[in-house]
Amino acid sequence: MIQRLIRLAMEARLNAYTPYSNFTVGAALLTTDGTVFTGCNVENAAFTPGNCAERTAVFKAVSEGYKEFEQIAIVGGKKGEQPKEYCSPCGVCRQVLVEFADPKTFQVIIAKSEEDYQVYRLEDLLPLSFGPESL
Ligand SMILES: [Zn+2]
């Protein structure tokens, strides 16, 4: 499943809209029932309205009625190039993931290729997070 998610993230990355940074990111989010939602980063001339690949995937899933997730694979790097580094989710995306995923079990897969990847628990990427159970 990890290789499949990475492959889907790589495919989604091809759709990234990044005329300003030329840094393209793709994400593939696995729901608890096995459905996968993909996303890419979408930039904007005014900069702040842009959206990350991870949040694009989460918002697509939530808008389709899915709110329980198990894993997300993320692939990012310079447009048209194989990733040289692992692309980890930004702080905002980590916070959005905490809203819908159990930080103790949800896995974040950051990949350079289908064979070269790292797996982290969301809790390790966003310790002491403020989530729905905090209210
Ligand atoms: Zn982000």
mmCIF file of N, CA, C and O and ligand atoms in Angstrom, residues 25 41 51-56 88-94 96, ligand 1:
data_model
loop_
_atom_site.group_PDB
_atom_site.id
_atom_site.type_symbol
_atom_site.label_atom_id
_atom_site.label_comp_id
_atom_site.label_asym_id
_atom_site.label_seq_id
_atom_site.Cartn_x
_atom_site.Cartn_y
_atom_site.Cartn_z
ATOM 1 N N VAL A 25 4.474 19.565 -5.400
ATOM 2 C CA VAL A 25 4.227 18.572 -4.355
ATOM 3 C C VAL A 25 2.956 17.803 -4.695
ATOM 4 O O VAL A 25 1.968 18.377 -5.163
ATOM 5 N N ASN A 41 -0.089 20.920 -4.791
ATOM 6 C CA ASN A 41 -0.063 22.308 -4.342
ATOM 7 C C ASN A 41 -0.558 23.217 -5.459
ATOM 8 O O ASN A 41 -0.325 22.969 -6.639
ATOM 9 N N ASN A 51 -2.512 26.765 -1.729
ATOM 10 C CA ASN A 51 -2.808 25.632 -0.856
ATOM 11 C C ASN A 51 -1.800 24.513 -1.076
ATOM 12 O O ASN A 51 -1.360 24.273 -2.196
ATOM 13 N N CYS A 52 -1.464 23.833 0.009
ATOM 14 C CA CYS A 52 -0.516 22.724 -0.059
ATOM 15 C C CYS A 52 -1.198 21.460 -0.588
ATOM 16 O O CYS A 52 -2.423 21.305 -0.503
ATOM 17 N N ALA A 53 -0.390 20.548 -1.086
ATOM 18 C CA ALA A 53 -0.896 19.277 -1.612
ATOM 19 C C ALA A 53 -1.628 18.473 -0.536
ATOM 20 O O ALA A 53 -2.679 17.875 -0.799
ATOM 21 N N GLU A 54 -1.072 18.462 0.676
ATOM 22 C CA GLU A 54 -1.663 17.665 1.746
ATOM 23 C C GLU A 54 -3.054 18.162 2.096
ATOM 24 O O GLU A 54 -4.004 17.392 2.253
ATOM 25 N N ARG A 55 -3.189 19.474 2.220
ATOM 26 C CA ARG A 55 -4.506 20.024 2.565
ATOM 27 C C ARG A 55 -5.480 19.882 1.407
ATOM 28 O O ARG A 55 -6.672 19.682 1.619
ATOM 29 N N THR A 56 -4.974 19.973 0.183
ATOM 30 C CA THR A 56 -5.859 19.737 -0.956
ATOM 31 C C THR A 56 -6.468 18.341 -0.852
ATOM 32 O O THR A 56 -7.674 18.156 -1.021
ATOM 33 N N SER A 88 8.634 17.146 3.833
ATOM 34 C CA SER A 88 7.743 16.904 4.974
ATOM 35 C C SER A 88 6.655 17.974 5.019
ATOM 36 O O SER A 88 6.830 19.075 4.497
ATOM 37 N N PRO A 89 5.514 17.645 5.617
ATOM 38 C CA PRO A 89 4.391 18.596 5.618
ATOM 39 C C PRO A 89 4.684 19.830 6.465
ATOM 40 O O PRO A 89 5.343 19.750 7.503
ATOM 41 N N CYS A 90 4.172 20.971 6.010
ATOM 42 C CA CYS A 90 4.354 22.219 6.759
ATOM 43 C C CYS A 90 3.515 22.177 8.036
ATOM 44 O O CYS A 90 2.684 21.285 8.233
ATOM 45 N N GLY A 91 3.731 23.138 8.892
ATOM 46 C CA GLY A 91 3.030 23.177 10.175
ATOM 47 C C GLY A 91 1.523 23.271 10.026
ATOM 48 O O GLY A 91 0.774 22.644 10.792
ATOM 49 N N VAL A 92 1.072 24.037 9.066
ATOM 50 C CA VAL A 92 -0.374 24.187 8.869
ATOM 51 C C VAL A 92 -0.988 22.843 8.476
ATOM 52 O O VAL A 92 -2.037 22.449 8.986
ATOM 53 N N CYS A 93 -0.338 22.137 7.577
ATOM 54 C CA CYS A 93 -0.864 20.836 7.152
ATOM 55 C C CYS A 93 -0.840 19.827 8.304
ATOM 56 O O CYS A 93 -1.756 19.014 8.445
ATOM 57 N N ARG A 94 0.187 19.876 9.120
ATOM 58 C CA ARG A 94 0.232 18.979 10.290
ATOM 59 C C ARG A 94 -0.971 19.243 11.190
ATOM 60 O O ARG A 94 -1.613 18.326 11.692
ATOM 61 N N VAL A 96 -3.874 20.531 10.306
ATOM 62 C CA VAL A 96 -5.095 20.073 9.631
ATOM 63 C C VAL A 96 -5.223 18.551 9.746
ATOM 64 O O VAL A 96 -6.308 18.021 9.983
HETATM 65 ZN ZN ZN B 1 1.359 22.474 4.033
#
